[in-house]
Amino acid sequence: MFHPLPLFVGLRYVRARSHTFFVSFITWASLVGVGVGVAALIVILSVMNGFEGELRDRLLALSAHARVVAAAGEVRPSPADWRNAERIVRSASGVEGVAPYAEIQSLAVRAPEMLPVLLRGIEPQTEASVTEVARSITQGHLSDLKPGSERIIVGEVIAERLGLAPADTLTLLIPTVAADGTPAPKLREFTVAGVFEVGLQDHDATLVFAHLEDVRALAPGGESAQGLRVRFHDALDAPALAASLRARLPRGLDIIDWTQDNANYFRAIRIEKTMMSLILLLIVAVAAFNIVAMLVMVVTDKRTDIAILRTFGASPRRVMGIFITQGLVIGWLGVALGIALGLALALNVDTIVPFLEHTFEFQIMDADVYYITSIPSDVQWTNVVAIAAAALLLTAIATVYPAIRAARTAPAEALRYE
C-alpha cells in the first residue's frame, strides 16, 4: 500500500484522463483563472508601486524630506534658537543636508493674467544639498539668484500661462497687514532669471524661487517666515528621523516630514491600491468557486471509488485528504503559474509597453495629457508573498466543502446498484 494514501490517490486523480470533458474543462478553467488573477494582481500592484515611487520622487525633487518650522502657539524663536537648531540638525545621524528658506503666499500679476503663487526664498549655495532644483532648471542658472538682484526663477506652467521668458518682468503682490491691523499689500517687480520644470503640477504651477534675503525683506514680520529644510540619506527614514530630532530641538520649534506634508496624496494611493487588490482578488475567488464545482463533480463521479476505499478501511479523514490534495494541487499550480507570469510581465513592463505601442500605433500615456509618459513598475516582494498567500488560502478553502461531501459518502448506498 502506498503511503500516504490521500496524497497518492489525490495526485492520481489529478493525472487521470478518464474525467468527462466538462470536468476537465472546469479543471483547466480553474487553474488558468487562478493564474490570471494572481498575475493581474502582481502586475497592477507593481505598476501602482511604480507610479507611487515616481510621484514621490517628483514631489521630493523640490521639497525637502523635512522642515524645521516655528511651532504654532509657541514663543517666537530667536535667531540664536535657529542657529542652535541648525547645529543640532546638521550633527544628527542620517542627515545629508540642511538649508534655510522663507516662503510667502503672493499673487503673480502680468496683465491681463494673475496667478496665486508661493514665493520661496533660498540660498543657491546650500539649496542643492536638500533639493534637486538646480537640475530641474531648463532656462537660466540657479546662481543667477543673488542678494538684492530681485531675480526669480518660475515654474514652467507659470511661465506658459503668463507668457514669461528670461529677462521679462513679473510683479508680485504680497498681502501684508500694517501695525494698526489694516491691509497693506506690497508690490514688487522682479526680473525672470530662469524657468524650471519637474513634471508635477503642484510645483510647476505654484512655485517661484528668489534669493532668501530678497524674500525675507518682503516677509511680514521679517524672521517669522523662515525655516530650515532638511534632507536625509533615505527619504523613507524621514518619519523616524524627524521624530528623534523633534525631541532635541529648542522650544518653539517643530519638525514636519514629507509624509505629513503630502499625506493626502499617499493616503489616496493607499486606498486605491487596497480597493484594486480586493477587486482583482475576486478573479481568484471566482476561480476558487470553479474548483469547488469541479471537485463536487469529481466526488459524484468517484462515489464508487470512495465506497470501495471505505470498505477497505479508509477513514473519512483520509477520504477528505484525497480531494483536498486534488484541489490544492490544481490551485497551487495556478498560483505558481500566476506568479511566474506576473513577475515576467511586471519586470519587463518597460520593454513590453513600448513594443505594444509601436506594434498597434497608439500611446497609453499621451505626453499632451500626462506628465509621466512611460509606465513604471516596482516589484515589491512583500506584495508578491501576500498575493500568493491570499490565493493559496482561497484555493485551500475551496476544497473543504467537496472533501467533506466525499467523506460523508455512505459505502452501502454508493455500491447498492454496482
Tab-separated table of N, CA and C in Angstrom, residues 107-207:
chain	number	residue	atom	x	y	z
A	107	LEU	N	0.687	86.916	-5.112
A	107	LEU	CA	-0.096	86.906	-6.343
A	107	LEU	C	0.792	87.418	-7.472
A	108	ALA	N	0.997	86.577	-8.497
A	108	ALA	CA	1.795	86.974	-9.652
A	108	ALA	C	0.890	87.719	-10.634
A	109	VAL	N	1.294	88.935	-11.004
A	109	VAL	CA	0.463	89.793	-11.856
A	109	VAL	C	1.239	90.141	-13.121
A	110	ARG	N	0.668	89.814	-14.256
A	110	ARG	CA	1.191	90.247	-15.561
A	110	ARG	C	-0.006	90.397	-16.482
A	111	ALA	N	-0.373	91.632	-16.702
A	111	ALA	CA	-1.621	91.919	-17.407
A	111	ALA	C	-1.722	91.113	-18.698
A	112	PRO	N	-2.898	90.500	-18.913
A	112	PRO	CA	-4.133	90.601	-18.117
A	112	PRO	C	-4.316	89.443	-17.134
A	113	GLU	N	-3.277	88.645	-16.907
A	113	GLU	CA	-3.416	87.436	-16.094
A	113	GLU	C	-2.899	87.656	-14.678
A	114	MET	N	-3.466	86.869	-13.727
A	114	MET	CA	-2.997	86.836	-12.343
A	114	MET	C	-3.028	85.390	-11.860
A	115	LEU	N	-1.991	84.992	-11.121
A	115	LEU	CA	-1.908	83.626	-10.608
A	115	LEU	C	-1.467	83.641	-9.152
A	116	PRO	N	-2.107	82.843	-8.297
A	116	PRO	CA	-1.589	82.694	-6.927
A	116	PRO	C	-0.335	81.817	-6.960
A	117	VAL	N	0.727	82.277	-6.310
A	117	VAL	CA	1.985	81.544	-6.311
A	117	VAL	C	2.553	81.510	-4.898
A	118	LEU	N	3.519	80.633	-4.714
A	118	LEU	CA	4.254	80.543	-3.455
A	118	LEU	C	5.673	81.024	-3.723
A	119	LEU	N	6.036	82.163	-3.164
A	119	LEU	CA	7.376	82.729	-3.335
A	119	LEU	C	8.288	82.114	-2.276
A	120	ARG	N	9.279	81.382	-2.738
A	120	ARG	CA	10.185	80.682	-1.818
A	120	ARG	C	11.582	81.284	-1.918
A	121	GLY	N	12.088	81.742	-0.792
A	121	GLY	CA	13.443	82.270	-0.739
A	121	GLY	C	14.437	81.179	-0.378
A	122	ILE	N	15.512	81.083	-1.136
A	122	ILE	CA	16.520	80.042	-0.925
A	122	ILE	C	17.917	80.648	-1.011
A	123	GLU	N	18.877	79.909	-0.490
A	123	GLU	CA	20.289	80.229	-0.688
A	123	GLU	C	20.826	79.285	-1.753
A	124	PRO	N	21.205	79.793	-2.929
A	124	PRO	CA	21.647	78.902	-4.011
A	124	PRO	C	22.786	77.963	-3.610
A	125	GLN	N	23.665	78.409	-2.708
A	125	GLN	CA	24.820	77.586	-2.342
A	125	GLN	C	24.424	76.357	-1.524
A	126	THR	N	23.420	76.487	-0.681
A	126	THR	CA	23.028	75.380	0.205
A	126	THR	C	21.797	74.623	-0.293
A	127	GLU	N	21.024	75.229	-1.193
A	127	GLU	CA	19.783	74.592	-1.657
A	127	GLU	C	20.045	73.273	-2.369
A	128	ALA	N	21.176	73.187	-3.070
A	128	ALA	CA	21.484	71.953	-3.802
A	128	ALA	C	21.672	70.758	-2.884
A	129	SER	N	21.934	70.992	-1.590
A	129	SER	CA	22.140	69.883	-0.652
A	129	SER	C	20.834	69.290	-0.149
A	130	VAL	N	19.702	69.978	-0.407
A	130	VAL	CA	18.418	69.470	0.103
A	130	VAL	C	17.399	69.190	-0.992
A	131	THR	N	17.532	69.823	-2.177
A	131	THR	CA	16.589	69.578	-3.273
A	131	THR	C	17.354	69.448	-4.586
A	132	GLU	N	16.607	69.147	-5.643
A	132	GLU	CA	17.196	68.996	-6.971
A	132	GLU	C	16.799	70.153	-7.885
A	133	VAL	N	16.644	71.331	-7.304
A	133	VAL	CA	16.186	72.478	-8.088
A	133	VAL	C	17.181	72.834	-9.182
A	134	ALA	N	18.485	72.696	-8.917
A	134	ALA	CA	19.491	73.064	-9.927
A	134	ALA	C	19.355	72.204	-11.174
A	135	ARG	N	19.041	70.905	-10.984
A	135	ARG	CA	18.913	70.001	-12.129
A	135	ARG	C	17.560	70.144	-12.825
A	136	SER	N	16.614	70.828	-12.193
A	136	SER	CA	15.284	70.999	-12.781
A	136	SER	C	15.180	72.260	-13.625
A	137	ILE	N	16.192	73.120	-13.591
A	137	ILE	CA	16.128	74.383	-14.321
A	137	ILE	C	16.392	74.136	-15.801
A	138	THR	N	15.441	74.526	-16.633
A	138	THR	CA	15.566	74.334	-18.085
A	138	THR	C	16.084	75.581	-18.790
A	139	GLN	N	15.896	76.746	-18.169
A	139	GLN	CA	16.419	78.001	-18.712
A	139	GLN	C	17.017	78.808	-17.566
A	140	GLY	N	18.233	79.330	-17.771
A	140	GLY	CA	18.886	80.105	-16.730
A	140	GLY	C	19.700	79.225	-15.800
A	141	HIS	N	20.183	79.823	-14.695
A	141	HIS	CA	21.020	79.120	-13.732
A	141	HIS	C	20.618	79.531	-12.319
A	142	LEU	N	20.771	78.604	-11.404
A	142	LEU	CA	20.435	78.891	-10.012
A	142	LEU	C	21.331	79.986	-9.447
A	143	SER	N	22.553	80.062	-9.924
A	143	SER	CA	23.493	81.077	-9.432
A	143	SER	C	23.078	82.497	-9.818
A	144	ASP	N	22.089	82.641	-10.713
A	144	ASP	CA	21.615	83.974	-11.087
A	144	ASP	C	20.867	84.660	-9.945
A	145	LEU	N	20.429	83.863	-8.952
A	145	LEU	CA	19.738	84.448	-7.802
A	145	LEU	C	20.780	84.997	-6.837
A	146	LYS	N	20.882	86.321	-6.765
A	146	LYS	CA	21.853	86.985	-5.903
A	146	LYS	C	21.127	87.927	-4.961
A	147	PRO	N	21.686	88.183	-3.774
A	147	PRO	CA	21.029	89.097	-2.827
A	147	PRO	C	20.837	90.484	-3.427
A	148	GLY	N	19.621	90.996	-3.327
A	148	GLY	CA	19.322	92.320	-3.826
A	148	GLY	C	19.122	92.422	-5.320
A	149	SER	N	19.265	91.297	-6.051
A	149	SER	CA	19.114	91.355	-7.512
A	149	SER	C	17.661	91.380	-7.952
A	150	GLU	N	16.772	90.961	-7.042
A	150	GLU	CA	15.335	90.886	-7.337
A	150	GLU	C	15.080	90.075	-8.610
A	151	ARG	N	15.749	88.920	-8.667
A	151	ARG	CA	15.534	87.982	-9.770
A	151	ARG	C	14.782	86.757	-9.248
A	152	ILE	N	14.036	86.141	-10.133
A	152	ILE	CA	13.251	84.972	-9.752
A	152	ILE	C	13.382	83.892	-10.808
A	153	ILE	N	13.117	82.656	-10.379
A	153	ILE	CA	13.021	81.506	-11.288
A	153	ILE	C	11.619	80.937	-11.122
A	154	VAL	N	10.880	80.841	-12.218
A	154	VAL	CA	9.468	80.459	-12.162
A	154	VAL	C	9.268	79.061	-12.737
A	155	GLY	N	8.138	78.440	-12.378
A	155	GLY	CA	7.780	77.133	-12.912
A	155	GLY	C	7.348	77.216	-14.366
A	156	GLU	N	7.476	76.082	-15.057
A	156	GLU	CA	7.151	76.026	-16.489
A	156	GLU	C	5.693	76.397	-16.753
A	157	VAL	N	4.784	75.934	-15.908
A	157	VAL	CA	3.364	76.225	-16.112
A	157	VAL	C	3.086	77.711	-15.895
A	158	ILE	N	3.715	78.302	-14.873
A	158	ILE	CA	3.559	79.738	-14.633
A	158	ILE	C	4.068	80.533	-15.833
A	159	ALA	N	5.265	80.151	-16.337
A	159	ALA	CA	5.832	80.858	-17.493
A	159	ALA	C	4.924	80.751	-18.710
A	160	GLU	N	4.307	79.575	-18.896
A	160	GLU	CA	3.432	79.374	-20.056
A	160	GLU	C	2.150	80.181	-19.931
A	161	ARG	N	1.557	80.199	-18.746
A	161	ARG	CA	0.285	80.900	-18.564
A	161	ARG	C	0.454	82.418	-18.611
A	162	LEU	N	1.578	82.899	-18.113
A	162	LEU	CA	1.788	84.345	-18.079
A	162	LEU	C	2.633	84.837	-19.244
A	163	GLY	N	3.063	83.929	-20.123
A	163	GLY	CA	3.862	84.322	-21.273
A	163	GLY	C	5.217	84.881	-20.890
A	164	LEU	N	5.890	84.219	-19.941
A	164	LEU	CA	7.165	84.717	-19.421
A	164	LEU	C	8.344	84.024	-20.079
A	165	ALA	N	9.418	84.757	-20.208
A	165	ALA	CA	10.696	84.241	-20.695
A	165	ALA	C	11.787	84.952	-19.910
A	166	PRO	N	13.007	84.390	-19.881
A	166	PRO	CA	14.099	85.066	-19.179
A	166	PRO	C	14.240	86.517	-19.629
A	167	ALA	N	14.488	87.389	-18.658
A	167	ALA	CA	14.642	88.847	-18.833
A	167	ALA	C	13.308	89.583	-18.801
A	168	ASP	N	12.160	88.882	-18.792
A	168	ASP	CA	10.872	89.552	-18.632
A	168	ASP	C	10.686	89.966	-17.173
A	169	THR	N	9.787	90.893	-16.951
A	169	THR	CA	9.494	91.332	-15.593
A	169	THR	C	8.160	90.764	-15.132
A	170	LEU	N	8.057	90.540	-13.827
A	170	LEU	CA	6.836	90.000	-13.223
A	170	LEU	C	6.594	90.731	-11.917
A	171	THR	N	5.381	91.196	-11.721
A	171	THR	CA	5.022	91.902	-10.491
A	171	THR	C	4.391	90.921	-9.509
A	172	LEU	N	4.879	90.956	-8.282
A	172	LEU	CA	4.328	90.112	-7.229
A	172	LEU	C	3.651	90.985	-6.193
A	173	LEU	N	2.441	90.613	-5.835
A	173	LEU	CA	1.677	91.304	-4.802
A	173	LEU	C	1.706	90.446	-3.544
A	174	ILE	N	2.272	90.992	-2.469
A	174	ILE	CA	2.402	90.250	-1.208
A	174	ILE	C	1.412	90.832	-0.211
A	175	PRO	N	0.441	90.067	0.264
A	175	PRO	CA	-0.526	90.581	1.242
A	175	PRO	C	0.120	90.737	2.616
A	176	THR	N	0.115	91.942	3.160
A	176	THR	CA	0.646	92.206	4.499
A	176	THR	C	-0.376	93.027	5.274
A	177	VAL	N	-0.151	93.109	6.554
A	177	VAL	CA	-1.040	93.866	7.437
A	177	VAL	C	-0.207	94.887	8.186
A	178	ALA	N	-0.673	96.114	8.203
A	178	ALA	CA	0.037	97.189	8.901
A	178	ALA	C	-0.096	97.016	10.411
A	179	ALA	N	0.644	97.837	11.145
A	179	ALA	CA	0.649	97.743	12.601
A	179	ALA	C	-0.723	98.000	13.200
A	180	ASP	N	-1.514	98.841	12.542
A	180	ASP	CA	-2.856	99.130	13.063
A	180	ASP	C	-3.905	98.118	12.620
A	181	GLY	N	-3.478	97.049	11.903
A	181	GLY	CA	-4.394	95.989	11.514
A	181	GLY	C	-5.031	96.153	10.163
A	182	THR	N	-4.729	97.227	9.463
A	182	THR	CA	-5.310	97.425	8.137
A	182	THR	C	-4.459	96.745	7.074
A	183	PRO	N	-5.091	96.247	6.002
A	183	PRO	CA	-4.311	95.604	4.928
A	183	PRO	C	-3.371	96.618	4.275
A	184	ALA	N	-2.124	96.134	4.040
A	184	ALA	CA	-1.123	96.983	3.386
A	184	ALA	C	-0.301	96.138	2.426
A	185	PRO	N	-0.897	95.734	1.298
A	185	PRO	CA	-0.182	94.852	0.372
A	185	PRO	C	1.042	95.541	-0.222
A	186	LYS	N	2.064	94.721	-0.489
A	186	LYS	CA	3.295	95.214	-1.102
A	186	LYS	C	3.356	94.761	-2.555
A	187	LEU	N	3.808	95.647	-3.412
A	187	LEU	CA	4.031	95.321	-4.813
A	187	LEU	C	5.528	95.388	-5.085
A	188	ARG	N	6.043	94.340	-5.690
A	188	ARG	CA	7.465	94.315	-6.003
A	188	ARG	C	7.648	93.721	-7.399
A	189	GLU	N	8.451	94.397	-8.191
A	189	GLU	CA	8.702	93.938	-9.554
A	189	GLU	C	9.995	93.130	-9.589
A	190	PHE	N	9.919	91.914	-10.139
A	190	PHE	CA	11.075	91.027	-10.244
A	190	PHE	C	11.393	90.773	-11.711
A	191	THR	N	12.619	90.396	-11.951
A	191	THR	CA	13.061	90.021	-13.295
A	191	THR	C	13.192	88.503	-13.363
A	192	VAL	N	12.610	87.913	-14.390
A	192	VAL	CA	12.674	86.457	-14.566
A	192	VAL	C	14.087	86.071	-15.001
A	193	ALA	N	14.759	85.251	-14.182
A	193	ALA	CA	16.124	84.808	-14.489
A	193	ALA	C	16.160	83.403	-15.061
A	194	GLY	N	15.071	82.640	-14.914
A	194	GLY	CA	15.084	81.270	-15.412
A	194	GLY	C	13.740	80.592	-15.238
A	195	VAL	N	13.654	79.377	-15.766
A	195	VAL	CA	12.436	78.562	-15.710
A	195	VAL	C	12.832	77.149	-15.298
A	196	PHE	N	12.041	76.529	-14.426
A	196	PHE	CA	12.297	75.142	-14.018
A	196	PHE	C	11.084	74.275	-14.356
A	197	GLU	N	11.320	72.966	-14.442
A	197	GLU	CA	10.248	72.004	-14.692
A	197	GLU	C	10.605	70.677	-14.060
A	198	VAL	N	9.714	70.173	-13.206
A	198	VAL	CA	9.904	68.861	-12.593
A	198	VAL	C	8.824	67.882	-13.024
A	199	GLY	N	7.811	68.353	-13.770
A	199	GLY	CA	6.758	67.460	-14.229
A	199	GLY	C	5.712	67.166	-13.186
A	200	LEU	N	5.445	68.134	-12.302
A	200	LEU	CA	4.406	67.974	-11.284
A	200	LEU	C	3.668	69.297	-11.150
A	201	GLN	N	2.362	69.246	-11.295
A	201	GLN	CA	1.545	70.464	-11.303
A	201	GLN	C	1.733	71.270	-10.026
A	202	ASP	N	1.853	70.593	-8.890
A	202	ASP	CA	1.965	71.301	-7.615
A	202	ASP	C	3.199	72.177	-7.540
A	203	HIS	N	4.256	71.819	-8.258
A	203	HIS	CA	5.477	72.621	-8.273
A	203	HIS	C	5.509	73.571	-9.457
A	204	ASP	N	5.298	73.045	-10.654
A	204	ASP	CA	5.465	73.847	-11.870
A	204	ASP	C	4.445	74.977	-11.979
A	205	ALA	N	3.294	74.838	-11.335
A	205	ALA	CA	2.239	75.846	-11.463
A	205	ALA	C	2.128	76.753	-10.245
A	206	THR	N	2.954	76.549	-9.224
A	206	THR	CA	2.776	77.343	-7.995
A	206	THR	C	4.072	77.944	-7.453
A	207	LEU	N	5.222	77.360	-7.739
A	207	LEU	CA	6.459	77.786	-7.087
A	207	LEU	C	7.194	78.868	-7.863
